[in-house]
Amino acid sequence: MLTWLVAAPTLTVAAKLGLDTATAPTAEADPLGLGGFADFGDLLYAINLPTALDLVLEVTPDNRVRAELTRLESGQGITTMMAMLIAEEMGAALADIDVTLADADALQILMFTGGSNTARVLAEPTRIAAAAARARLATAAARKWDVPASTVTVRDTAVFAPDGRSATFSALSPDAARVVVPDVPATPKSPADFTVVGRPTGRIEAPRLVRGQARYTLDLDVPGALPTVVAHAPTILGTVASVDDSAARTMPGVVAVTRLQYGVAVTARTFHEAFRARDVLKVTWRDGPAVGLSDSVIRDRLRQAAQPFLVTPLLGRPVDGTFDFAYLSHSPMEVQAAIASVRDGHAEIWFPTQAPIDAQNRIAAAIGLLPTAVTVHVPPAGGAFGRRLYHETAIEAAQVSQAIGRPVRLMWDRVDDMKHGRFRPPSHHKIRAVVSGRTVTSFEHRAALPELEFDHGIGDAATAAGFTLPPTRAALMQAVFQVTQQVPYNFGLATELLAEIPVPIPNATWRSVYSGQVAMANEIMVDEIARYLGADPVVYRRSVLKSVAVRGVLDKVAGEGGWGRPMPPGTAQGVAIHEEYKSAVAYLVEVDAAGAEPRVTRVVAAADVGLCINPRGVEAQLQGCAVDAISTVFWAGNHIDNGTVRESSFRDFRYARMRQTPPEVAVHILSTSSHIGGVGELGYPAAAAAVANAYARATGTQPRSFPLFG
């Protein structure tokens, strides 16, 4: 751990967790038995470089503590988590802490929000930086009052002497900034002494959210930024052949019309005027490269690409299953938007991105500037789920601003993002378990997907850190697949292999990356193996699980959910587990399939994330995963018709409505160790599999293609 003072008139501390520590100081060795690099988060943890700053803490003159966060807050609650850690270790009141999002900074090497890595990468730097600040404030106060530093206490953003004297952080900050070696240890607290961390805490931005005061990209006051919208082609990645904009240019409020590679931008005084002018453009389009492709063609190619099984079931009986998953839009509630001002050889961009450095580099390349001439500010986002790893909107905004010489406020509407955005790729899976007696002697999973566009900076950062990557993209993706997709059961010879095919449709990682399809399909197969053996699904899982932590969360949902209780005809319970990101989760779901449409009536979840910083945040994440699971198992998916996307909005992209969400949801948080695990992407695979398993048991069917009714 590297921690140091930053030259400043007030106390400012920087911290970085680098390669000098192989694991976080409070982490236990491999607590979930995952071994080695278990997921993307571990890779991101490992390639954080010691030359970069992960966190800067500053005491401001108005007695507040400001922290600059190198990740994107997109509703997952990481700013609250960071504020809780700072309040705990620094002795500040939670209400006195402001967490802002850092601008893109190439020296950070890896500013990347994904892989459920934020807590694991940043918790220790945050705790150590805050503890270092506390020690210096205590030292400054003790020297001022001429008392032993060990006798002062730090709380509520102030330091208190034994005789009752007190001084605020801001009053002590100039003196504390000059303390080189504190008189008290600058060490984080023991978890046994926590008073903030571990307590359910509401989001620090909640008051602004409920009052409508939260400021997202389109709310920012950038002087002179003109509303801009873009006309896109009917087909995916269609390009402009010619445009007649004469009628649009004469409409009220229109300022400029700009031709782009994949569209025509209209800039006006208001968005209403821009949309009206966009509608009268006469554009001749060239078909995109996906014309000729439809769902059936892509599905057939995926099935042909899936690699063969290796094990011949000579000494046992095969239990086989095949699964197909559709394209899936991310559809965050905040549509894609960016503000750009390109002038005098410099660009200033406001854009909610999960990969700010990659955005900086790609925007610079698109407008012919050096990355150092591009400033990327990162506002909070209204949802992400992997979509904001890509930067089309910001690039278009920069190109339009450069072309017209004025700042622009560019927005894609919902139809733009649905038809021209990015999707979780479809996939085909074939699975074979060979059962000899009551033992699974081999378990083979063969997955086929379109080539996943995974080029948003991880490879560059890994290379910079000195890691040797496989020589080909296929080898890299196979390695990532092998690292992240590990069978949590004692199933003899377990192999999982990935095949990729080129499909010219933009895609992006979606919540839980590969696991959302791979682990979900595996968990459905575990139910079918149990059925083949005549075993109870929970009892069978317990008998073959590798991990004590996973067994613990499974037992918790089975107990709290009343597993095995009598259910009316057409209703049933389903269960599933998942382990990844150094965490474990289980879901028990009850489904009523007796009516006109299936309804999830109850969800019980349990998670072991090690040291749980904010239980309320974990609860929210697991609730959200349950809604995602209900949506994508039953209704939500996208269709490709001859190179076009069939869906256009939430009218026909059928995400769960309030009436389709479960009336009863319970989340239980366990902890078998003090390590810090990830949770943002953890829950979806188990939640989705539990929904599918419950539906299968309620209907006596074998779900194979998802969404079931899409």
XYZ file of C-alpha atoms in Angstrom:
710
model
C 0.000 0.000 0.000
C 1.313 3.422 -0.970
C -0.042 6.404 0.956
C 1.340 9.917 0.957
C 0.548 13.579 1.575
C -0.188 15.754 -1.423
C 1.304 19.223 -1.342
C -1.661 21.444 -0.486
C -2.564 24.171 2.032
C -5.083 21.819 3.653
C -4.808 18.172 4.563
C -4.832 16.077 1.385
C -3.944 12.387 1.397
C -3.508 10.110 -1.634
C -3.534 6.327 -1.553
C -2.859 3.563 -4.004
C -3.071 -0.206 -3.634
C -0.479 -1.595 -6.003
C 1.553 -4.645 -6.844
C 3.485 -4.444 -3.600
C 0.597 -6.344 -1.987
C -0.716 -9.452 -3.656
C -3.925 -9.395 -1.653
C -5.764 -6.804 0.365
C -4.303 -6.488 3.869
C -7.448 -7.714 5.603
C -8.248 -10.446 3.084
C -8.134 -14.064 4.102
C -6.390 -16.472 1.783
C -8.844 -17.787 -0.795
C -11.834 -17.774 1.592
C -14.278 -19.264 -0.904
C -11.922 -21.869 -2.261
C -11.904 -20.290 -5.707
C -8.155 -20.428 -6.265
C -6.011 -18.112 -8.384
C -7.680 -15.541 -10.603
C -11.340 -16.363 -10.136
C -12.907 -13.556 -12.160
C -12.465 -10.248 -13.943
C -12.347 -8.445 -10.616
C -9.231 -10.337 -9.568
C -7.569 -9.440 -12.855
C -8.469 -5.782 -12.385
C -7.185 -5.927 -8.808
C -3.888 -7.391 -9.926
C -3.142 -4.937 -12.717
C -3.681 -1.794 -10.664
C -0.302 -0.134 -10.827
C 1.540 1.420 -7.878
C 2.230 4.578 -9.905
C -1.441 5.506 -10.041
C -3.727 7.158 -7.508
C -6.827 5.227 -6.561
C -8.089 7.761 -4.058
C -7.539 11.353 -2.937
C -8.998 12.636 0.352
C -9.132 16.344 1.128
C -10.379 18.367 4.099
C -12.066 21.508 2.755
C -12.270 24.925 4.468
C -15.978 24.440 5.218
C -15.181 21.368 7.338
C -16.156 18.784 4.813
C -14.205 15.791 3.565
C -14.015 15.457 -0.194
C -13.078 12.167 -1.835
C -12.415 11.740 -5.527
C -13.586 8.360 -6.810
C -12.047 6.740 -9.892
C -15.162 4.723 -10.721
C -18.609 5.488 -12.160
C -21.585 5.783 -9.833
C -24.463 4.386 -11.875
C -26.953 3.624 -9.141
C -25.041 0.748 -7.552
C -24.275 2.777 -4.424
C -20.479 2.936 -4.523
C -20.344 6.595 -3.464
C -22.267 5.689 -0.303
C -19.972 2.737 0.293
C -16.885 4.948 -0.036
C -18.366 7.605 2.236
C -19.072 4.964 4.889
C -15.477 3.718 4.791
C -14.135 7.267 5.085
C -16.486 8.145 7.920
C -15.504 4.977 9.766
C -11.750 5.342 9.498
C -11.372 9.117 9.528
C -13.840 9.870 12.304
C -15.967 12.148 10.150
C -19.744 12.411 10.208
C -21.222 10.641 7.201
C -23.229 13.765 6.337
C -19.968 15.756 6.060
C -18.489 13.621 3.273
C -18.722 14.466 -0.428
C -17.730 11.819 -2.958
C -17.134 13.164 -6.454
C -16.223 11.291 -9.621
C -12.752 11.821 -11.023
C -11.990 13.034 -14.536
C -10.227 10.678 -16.913
C -6.554 10.537 -15.995
C -4.074 8.410 -17.935
C -1.854 8.195 -14.842
C -4.595 6.164 -13.175
C -3.898 3.395 -15.745
C -7.127 1.562 -14.954
C -10.189 3.701 -14.308
C -12.666 0.948 -14.949
C -16.071 0.161 -13.444
C -16.938 -3.478 -14.037
C -16.298 -6.992 -12.870
C -17.661 -6.144 -9.400
C -14.182 -4.868 -8.544
C -14.820 -1.495 -6.904
C -15.073 -2.594 -3.288
C -12.227 -5.086 -3.584
C -9.854 -2.667 -5.270
C -10.714 0.523 -3.403
C -11.796 -0.457 0.113
C -8.285 -0.891 1.482
C -6.814 2.276 -0.100
C -9.801 4.181 1.246
C -9.449 2.808 4.765
C -5.708 3.395 4.873
C -5.907 6.928 3.467
C -8.669 7.836 5.924
C -6.749 6.311 8.842
C -3.654 8.274 7.792
C -5.684 11.489 7.755
C -7.167 10.703 11.178
C -3.710 10.127 12.669
C -2.444 13.452 11.336
C -5.474 15.364 12.572
C -5.114 13.783 16.005
C -1.416 14.634 16.036
C -2.043 18.248 15.013
C -4.642 18.701 17.755
C -2.468 17.068 20.424
C 0.502 19.266 19.569
C -1.717 22.344 19.596
C -3.090 21.503 23.038
C 0.170 20.015 24.340
C -1.438 16.722 25.326
C -0.456 13.153 24.380
C -1.889 12.269 20.994
C -3.103 8.970 22.386
C -5.529 10.827 24.663
C -7.490 12.703 21.987
C -10.537 11.282 20.254
C -11.719 11.843 16.690
C -15.430 11.860 15.891
C -18.105 13.875 14.089
C -15.552 15.662 11.872
C -13.730 17.076 14.898
C -10.999 16.198 17.381
C -11.664 16.291 21.142
C -9.202 16.703 24.033
C -9.671 14.871 27.355
C -10.755 18.147 29.006
C -13.526 18.754 26.441
C -11.736 21.172 24.130
C -12.436 20.509 20.456
C -11.348 21.608 17.020
C -12.884 20.914 13.658
C -11.047 19.108 10.875
C -10.904 22.317 8.840
C -9.340 24.267 11.709
C -6.684 21.592 12.191
C -6.159 20.845 8.505
C -3.263 23.276 7.758
C -1.264 21.953 10.716
C -2.181 18.349 9.928
C -0.896 18.825 6.365
C 2.564 19.525 7.823
C 2.645 16.357 9.943
C 5.083 13.967 8.299
C 5.157 11.237 10.938
C 2.041 11.079 13.131
C 2.337 10.590 16.880
C -0.299 7.819 16.815
C -0.457 4.769 14.554
C -2.015 5.464 11.159
C -3.640 2.040 11.004
C -7.228 1.149 10.093
C -9.623 -0.057 12.746
C -10.346 -3.647 13.574
C -13.739 -4.696 12.169
C -14.767 -5.371 15.769
C -14.594 -1.616 16.389
C -16.705 -0.546 13.414
C -19.610 1.779 14.130
C -20.504 2.789 10.547
C -19.342 -0.020 8.289
C -21.733 -2.944 8.390
C -24.785 -0.926 9.359
C -27.656 -0.633 6.831
C -27.297 2.867 5.416
C -29.415 4.785 2.939
C -27.832 6.252 -0.146
C -26.110 9.569 0.499
C -27.612 10.987 -2.709
C -31.150 9.840 -1.838
C -32.404 13.298 -0.753
C -31.320 14.791 -4.076
C -32.875 11.899 -5.987
C -36.286 12.077 -4.335
C -36.395 15.869 -4.689
C -35.480 15.734 -8.364
C -32.234 17.575 -7.655
C -29.819 14.938 -8.953
C -27.805 16.211 -11.891
C -27.125 13.824 -14.713
C -25.414 14.662 -17.992
C -28.331 16.467 -19.628
C -28.903 18.469 -16.410
C -25.429 19.999 -16.393
C -25.147 23.717 -17.006
C -22.539 23.994 -19.746
C -22.888 27.491 -21.224
C -23.924 27.544 -24.849
C -24.361 23.777 -25.237
C -26.949 23.312 -27.983
C -29.431 20.410 -28.076
C -28.489 17.850 -30.726
C -30.118 14.644 -31.970
C -29.058 12.169 -34.627
C -30.918 10.414 -37.443
C -29.655 6.844 -37.744
C -30.101 4.292 -40.507
C -32.935 1.749 -40.533
C -30.337 -1.055 -40.444
C -27.671 -1.801 -37.853
C -24.468 0.157 -38.646
C -26.008 1.569 -41.808
C -24.129 4.555 -43.225
C -25.056 7.788 -44.992
C -24.974 7.729 -48.805
C -26.489 11.181 -49.329
C -28.621 13.682 -47.452
C -30.993 16.440 -48.465
C -31.215 18.732 -45.450
C -32.699 21.770 -47.196
C -36.075 21.497 -45.470
C -34.517 20.855 -42.068
C -32.243 23.881 -42.258
C -35.185 26.234 -42.794
C -37.133 25.018 -39.761
C -37.398 27.245 -36.663
C -34.529 27.014 -34.225
C -32.229 24.894 -36.370
C -28.579 25.886 -35.973
C -26.690 23.218 -37.949
C -26.956 19.876 -39.713
C -23.842 17.688 -39.548
C -23.161 14.531 -41.532
C -21.570 11.699 -39.550
C -20.448 8.208 -40.528
C -23.482 6.487 -39.049
C -26.015 9.288 -39.082
C -26.954 12.903 -39.576
C -26.971 15.222 -36.557
C -29.356 18.135 -36.155
C -28.464 20.921 -33.722
C -31.124 23.388 -32.631
C -32.116 25.744 -29.833
C -34.282 23.105 -28.168
C -34.598 19.331 -28.356
C -38.158 19.733 -29.627
C -36.938 21.776 -32.564
C -34.076 19.359 -33.189
C -36.415 16.347 -33.272
C -38.846 18.113 -35.621
C -36.042 18.962 -38.022
C -34.601 15.459 -37.835
C -37.940 14.088 -38.971
C -37.858 16.020 -42.264
C -34.335 15.015 -43.294
C -34.218 13.088 -46.573
C -31.388 10.594 -46.165
C -30.329 7.862 -48.554
C -28.806 5.062 -46.504
C -26.354 2.325 -47.297
C -27.313 -0.984 -45.730
C -25.336 -2.076 -42.701
C -23.247 -5.248 -42.680
C -25.902 -7.229 -40.795
C -28.435 -7.096 -43.631
C -29.237 -10.695 -44.527
C -28.886 -11.811 -40.923
C -31.858 -12.744 -38.771
C -32.253 -14.634 -35.518
C -32.609 -18.023 -37.175
C -29.424 -17.607 -39.231
C -27.382 -16.457 -36.217
C -28.768 -19.244 -34.051
C -27.888 -21.879 -36.659
C -24.336 -20.549 -36.937
C -23.922 -20.655 -33.179
C -25.163 -24.222 -33.001
C -22.732 -25.271 -35.701
C -19.860 -23.505 -33.947
C -20.294 -25.215 -30.566
C -17.366 -27.553 -30.007
C -17.919 -31.310 -29.628
C -17.946 -33.162 -26.339
C -14.707 -34.936 -25.468
C -15.919 -37.673 -23.153
C -17.631 -40.750 -24.565
C -20.195 -41.973 -22.010
C -19.072 -45.592 -22.041
C -19.276 -46.131 -18.293
C -22.364 -44.081 -17.549
C -25.550 -42.502 -18.820
C -25.521 -39.012 -20.387
C -27.821 -36.260 -19.174
C -27.874 -33.718 -21.992
C -29.289 -30.244 -22.402
C -29.123 -27.476 -24.990
C -29.927 -23.818 -24.346
C -30.371 -20.696 -26.448
C -30.327 -17.083 -25.272
C -31.494 -14.078 -27.274
C -29.873 -10.703 -27.823
C -30.558 -8.426 -24.874
C -30.514 -4.633 -24.680
C -28.972 -3.007 -21.608
C -31.581 -0.223 -21.642
C -30.467 1.841 -18.629
C -33.170 4.293 -17.647
C -30.966 7.279 -18.511
C -30.614 7.315 -22.284
C -27.208 7.785 -23.879
C -26.111 11.422 -23.743
C -22.951 13.515 -23.850
C -21.934 17.170 -23.823
C -18.936 18.253 -25.876
C -17.061 21.481 -26.438
C -14.260 21.242 -29.011
C -12.366 24.488 -29.595
C -8.850 25.712 -30.220
C -7.266 22.273 -30.312
C -8.842 21.097 -27.065
C -11.937 19.048 -26.271
C -13.933 19.065 -23.064
C -16.424 16.221 -22.698
C -19.062 15.437 -20.073
C -19.990 11.789 -20.385
C -20.954 9.051 -17.878
C -18.498 6.319 -18.781
C -17.357 3.119 -17.110
C -14.004 3.392 -18.925
C -12.930 7.075 -18.902
C -9.389 6.583 -20.195
C -10.576 4.469 -23.094
C -13.207 7.131 -23.842
C -10.518 9.817 -23.771
C -8.348 7.885 -26.222
C -11.151 7.063 -28.648
C -12.621 10.555 -28.657
C -9.153 11.971 -29.313
C -8.626 9.594 -32.243
C -12.042 10.435 -33.713
C -11.388 14.201 -33.792
C -7.667 14.133 -34.536
C -6.318 15.305 -31.178
C -3.847 13.884 -28.708
C -5.465 12.283 -25.653
C -3.808 14.921 -23.474
C -5.889 17.537 -25.307
C -9.160 15.824 -24.331
C -10.689 16.308 -20.885
C -13.377 13.802 -19.938
C -15.557 14.711 -16.964
C -17.562 11.806 -15.514
C -21.059 12.652 -14.215
C -23.083 9.967 -12.404
C -25.132 7.681 -14.623
C -28.723 6.548 -14.436
C -27.849 2.879 -14.894
C -25.107 1.182 -16.883
C -25.000 -2.657 -16.725
C -22.017 -2.685 -19.119
C -23.508 -0.366 -21.757
C -21.401 2.593 -20.664
C -18.150 0.844 -21.434
C -18.635 2.179 -24.970
C -18.632 5.741 -26.184
C -20.575 6.233 -29.437
C -22.587 9.158 -28.107
C -19.566 11.046 -26.802
C -17.697 10.539 -30.063
C -20.650 11.869 -32.058
C -20.971 14.860 -29.727
C -17.270 15.677 -30.125
C -17.464 15.383 -33.910
C -20.506 17.650 -34.130
C -18.990 20.252 -31.807
C -15.784 20.251 -33.805
C -17.703 20.616 -37.057
C -19.892 23.532 -35.995
C -17.462 25.206 -33.588
C -19.946 25.333 -30.711
C -20.670 23.229 -27.619
C -23.406 20.629 -28.080
C -25.662 18.586 -25.804
C -26.243 15.373 -27.743
C -28.896 12.821 -26.825
C -29.892 9.458 -28.219
C -33.544 8.757 -27.569
C -34.799 5.334 -26.460
C -35.338 4.189 -30.037
C -31.763 5.146 -30.960
C -30.326 3.097 -28.111
C -32.630 0.137 -28.735
C -31.986 -0.072 -32.471
C -28.417 1.254 -32.697
C -26.943 0.563 -29.285
C -25.287 -2.565 -27.994
C -26.596 -5.879 -26.790
C -25.665 -8.806 -24.660
C -24.819 -11.263 -27.418
C -26.978 -14.312 -27.995
C -25.502 -17.702 -27.214
C -25.971 -21.417 -27.717
C -24.974 -23.939 -25.061
C -24.824 -27.696 -25.060
C -24.115 -29.513 -21.827
C -23.503 -33.164 -21.079
C -23.195 -34.730 -17.647
C -22.154 -38.388 -17.567
C -23.697 -40.145 -14.566
C -22.328 -43.444 -13.302
C -24.411 -44.826 -10.482
C -25.097 -41.698 -8.441
C -21.865 -39.927 -9.369
C -21.283 -37.363 -12.113
C -18.001 -38.491 -13.632
C -17.760 -35.710 -16.223
C -19.464 -32.411 -16.933
C -18.918 -30.709 -20.290
C -20.241 -27.296 -21.257
C -19.770 -26.005 -24.798
C -20.752 -22.379 -25.365
C -20.905 -20.509 -28.670
C -21.300 -16.716 -28.874
C -20.675 -13.914 -31.346
C -17.243 -12.416 -30.770
C -17.601 -10.300 -27.648
C -16.374 -6.741 -28.107
C -14.129 -6.525 -25.102
C -11.603 -3.900 -26.131
C -12.216 -1.073 -23.673
C -8.775 -0.851 -22.140
C -8.221 -4.015 -20.072
C -5.684 -5.410 -22.517
C -3.696 -2.176 -22.631
C -3.656 -1.927 -18.847
C -2.596 -5.538 -18.418
C 0.228 -5.089 -20.895
C 1.340 -1.919 -19.120
C 1.476 -3.866 -15.874
C 3.849 -6.387 -17.398
C 1.366 -9.213 -17.959
C 1.868 -11.392 -21.015
C -1.403 -11.858 -22.861
C -2.139 -14.778 -25.188
C -0.987 -14.099 -28.761
C -4.430 -14.144 -30.346
C -7.780 -12.689 -29.454
C -9.377 -16.145 -29.525
C -6.805 -17.428 -27.038
C -7.359 -14.411 -24.783
C -11.119 -14.836 -24.732
C -10.796 -18.576 -24.165
C -8.502 -17.828 -21.228
C -10.943 -15.274 -19.783
C -13.774 -17.763 -20.221
C -11.812 -20.492 -18.473
C -10.857 -18.166 -15.620
C -14.358 -16.903 -14.939
C -16.489 -19.979 -15.601
C -15.682 -22.537 -12.939
C -18.031 -25.365 -12.005
C -18.720 -25.171 -8.245
C -19.540 -28.878 -7.922
C -17.524 -32.071 -7.561
C -18.423 -33.288 -11.032
C -15.349 -35.293 -11.927
C -13.760 -34.069 -15.147
C -15.382 -30.656 -15.713
C -14.563 -28.754 -18.914
C -16.085 -25.555 -20.267
C -15.048 -24.315 -23.707
C -15.949 -21.204 -25.684
C -16.381 -20.884 -29.442
C -16.837 -17.464 -31.057
C -18.157 -16.502 -34.473
C -18.030 -13.103 -36.199
C -21.408 -11.357 -36.308
C -21.472 -7.666 -37.394
C -23.869 -6.530 -34.671
C -22.470 -4.340 -31.852
C -22.451 -6.094 -28.505
C -21.251 -5.417 -24.988
C -20.788 -7.224 -21.723
C -24.039 -7.357 -19.762
C -24.467 -7.803 -16.038
C -22.334 -10.847 -14.998
C -20.692 -11.149 -18.466
C -20.493 -14.838 -19.443
C -21.956 -16.161 -16.201
C -25.440 -14.847 -16.902
C -25.833 -17.529 -19.555
C -23.187 -20.138 -18.693
C -23.805 -20.458 -14.953
C -27.549 -20.154 -15.449
C -27.560 -23.063 -17.903
C -25.361 -25.081 -15.550
C -27.757 -24.555 -12.663
C -30.715 -25.681 -14.760
C -28.736 -28.805 -15.621
C -28.005 -29.463 -11.944
C -31.752 -29.579 -11.335
C -32.123 -32.000 -14.228
C -29.310 -34.220 -12.918
C -31.046 -34.284 -9.539
C -34.320 -35.189 -11.251
C -32.589 -37.982 -13.186
C -31.238 -39.356 -9.888
C -34.567 -38.941 -8.123
C -32.934 -36.557 -5.652
C -34.151 -33.364 -4.019
C -32.448 -30.366 -5.766
C -31.273 -28.799 -2.486
C -30.122 -32.050 -0.904
C -28.305 -33.005 -4.090
C -26.529 -29.664 -4.377
C -25.385 -29.868 -0.775
C -23.875 -33.295 -1.422
C -21.690 -32.186 -4.347
C -20.861 -28.514 -3.607
C -17.181 -27.680 -3.152
C -17.503 -24.490 -1.103
C -18.546 -24.151 2.522
C -19.680 -20.572 1.868
C -21.945 -21.635 -0.987
C -23.401 -24.429 1.107
C -24.089 -21.850 3.812
C -26.101 -19.523 1.577
C -27.977 -22.484 0.093
C -28.927 -23.692 3.566
C -30.035 -20.169 4.475
C -32.482 -19.776 1.584
C -33.752 -23.328 2.021
C -34.467 -22.660 5.684
C -35.838 -19.129 5.365
C -37.806 -19.991 2.233
C -39.396 -23.139 3.607
C -37.961 -25.337 0.874
C -40.149 -28.345 0.198
C -43.336 -26.951 1.686
C -46.571 -28.114 0.015
C -47.495 -25.983 -3.017
C -50.789 -25.788 -4.963
C -50.913 -27.283 -8.485
C -49.253 -25.058 -11.071
C -46.913 -23.512 -8.513
C -43.456 -24.558 -7.401
C -40.194 -23.533 -5.810
C -36.864 -23.319 -7.590
C -33.378 -22.876 -6.254
C -29.942 -22.052 -7.656
C -26.499 -20.926 -6.483
C -23.552 -19.003 -7.910
C -20.042 -18.105 -6.744
C -17.851 -15.490 -8.331
C -16.148 -12.212 -7.414
C -15.024 -13.855 -4.131
C -18.669 -14.038 -3.089
C -21.408 -16.641 -2.921
C -25.152 -16.330 -3.447
C -28.249 -18.500 -3.489
C -31.831 -17.766 -4.510
C -35.061 -19.551 -3.727
C -37.928 -18.486 -5.980
C -41.608 -19.382 -5.994
C -43.495 -19.251 -9.298
C -47.217 -19.389 -9.971
C -47.695 -20.688 -13.517
C -51.382 -21.523 -13.201
C -52.663 -18.229 -14.589
C -52.551 -16.520 -17.963
C -48.916 -15.547 -17.464
C -46.348 -16.837 -14.962
C -45.806 -14.784 -11.841
C -42.930 -14.881 -9.386
C -44.640 -14.570 -6.026
C -41.695 -14.850 -3.657
C -37.916 -14.423 -3.688
C -35.540 -15.369 -0.884
C -31.858 -14.586 -1.440
C -28.769 -15.094 0.696
C -25.270 -13.823 -0.024
C -21.868 -14.172 1.579
C -19.733 -11.240 0.455
C -17.274 -11.401 3.327
C -17.045 -8.003 5.003
C -20.344 -6.357 4.080
C -19.797 -2.609 4.040
C -23.426 -1.587 3.486
C -26.071 -4.299 3.929
C -28.724 -2.074 2.397
C -26.653 -1.727 -0.756
C -26.198 -5.498 -1.033
C -29.920 -5.970 -0.520
C -30.706 -3.506 -3.318
C -28.322 -5.231 -5.707
C -29.818 -8.666 -5.089
C -33.340 -7.313 -5.445
C -32.384 -5.739 -8.761
C -30.867 -8.996 -9.965
C -34.154 -10.742 -9.190
C -36.106 -8.284 -11.356
C -33.544 -8.679 -14.159
C -33.931 -12.448 -13.870
C -37.731 -12.391 -14.003
C -37.620 -10.089 -17.020
C -35.075 -12.000 -19.059
C -36.301 -15.509 -18.280
C -39.890 -14.749 -19.278
C -40.150 -11.784 -21.659
C -37.191 -9.493 -22.303
C -35.124 -10.128 -25.403
C -34.341 -8.559 -28.767
C -34.892 -9.910 -32.248
C -32.884 -9.339 -35.420
C -34.907 -9.199 -38.634
C -32.759 -8.912 -41.771
C -30.184 -6.644 -40.166
C -32.632 -4.540 -38.161
C -33.683 -4.648 -34.513
C -37.391 -5.437 -34.151
C -37.884 -3.731 -30.771
C -37.909 0.039 -30.409
C -38.764 0.910 -26.803
C -40.151 -0.487 -23.557
C -43.441 -0.870 -25.404
C -42.142 -3.988 -27.156
C -38.942 -4.684 -25.188
C -40.835 -6.353 -22.372
C -39.037 -5.723 -19.116
C -40.959 -6.594 -15.961
C -43.553 -4.051 -14.813
C -44.525 -3.468 -11.222
C -47.384 -5.970 -11.520
C -44.864 -8.646 -12.537
C -42.462 -8.148 -9.653
C -42.696 -10.383 -6.587
C -44.739 -9.045 -3.658
C -42.390 -10.746 -1.196
C -38.598 -10.399 -1.358
C -36.214 -11.205 1.494
C -32.430 -10.846 1.410
C -30.147 -12.396 4.032
C -26.475 -11.476 4.368
C -23.985 -13.939 5.791
C -20.266 -13.635 6.430
C -17.837 -16.498 6.841
C -14.685 -14.357 6.581
C -13.435 -10.772 6.602
C -12.398 -10.587 2.973
C -14.248 -8.157 0.682
C -16.247 -9.706 -2.147
C -18.130 -8.209 -5.067
C -21.899 -8.116 -5.386
C -23.038 -5.949 -8.329
C -22.892 -8.745 -10.886
C -23.097 -11.667 -8.489
C -26.791 -12.356 -8.165
C -28.171 -12.526 -11.692
C -27.080 -16.047 -12.760
C -28.510 -17.714 -9.659
C -31.671 -15.607 -9.701
C -32.343 -16.408 -13.354
C -31.686 -20.114 -12.901
C -33.920 -20.245 -9.821
C -36.770 -18.631 -11.776
C -36.285 -21.101 -14.641
C -36.091 -24.067 -12.268
C -39.238 -23.017 -10.435
C -41.098 -22.602 -13.722
C -39.882 -26.007 -14.908
C -41.116 -27.698 -11.730
C -44.438 -25.827 -11.808
C -45.166 -26.776 -15.431
C -43.349 -30.085 -15.828
C -41.379 -28.648 -18.755
C -37.692 -28.234 -19.569
C -36.999 -24.566 -20.406
C -34.462 -24.366 -23.206
C -34.801 -21.031 -25.026
C -34.818 -17.654 -23.272
C -36.806 -15.541 -22.969
C -39.555 -18.137 -22.798
C -42.260 -15.816 -24.114
C -40.254 -13.290 -26.117
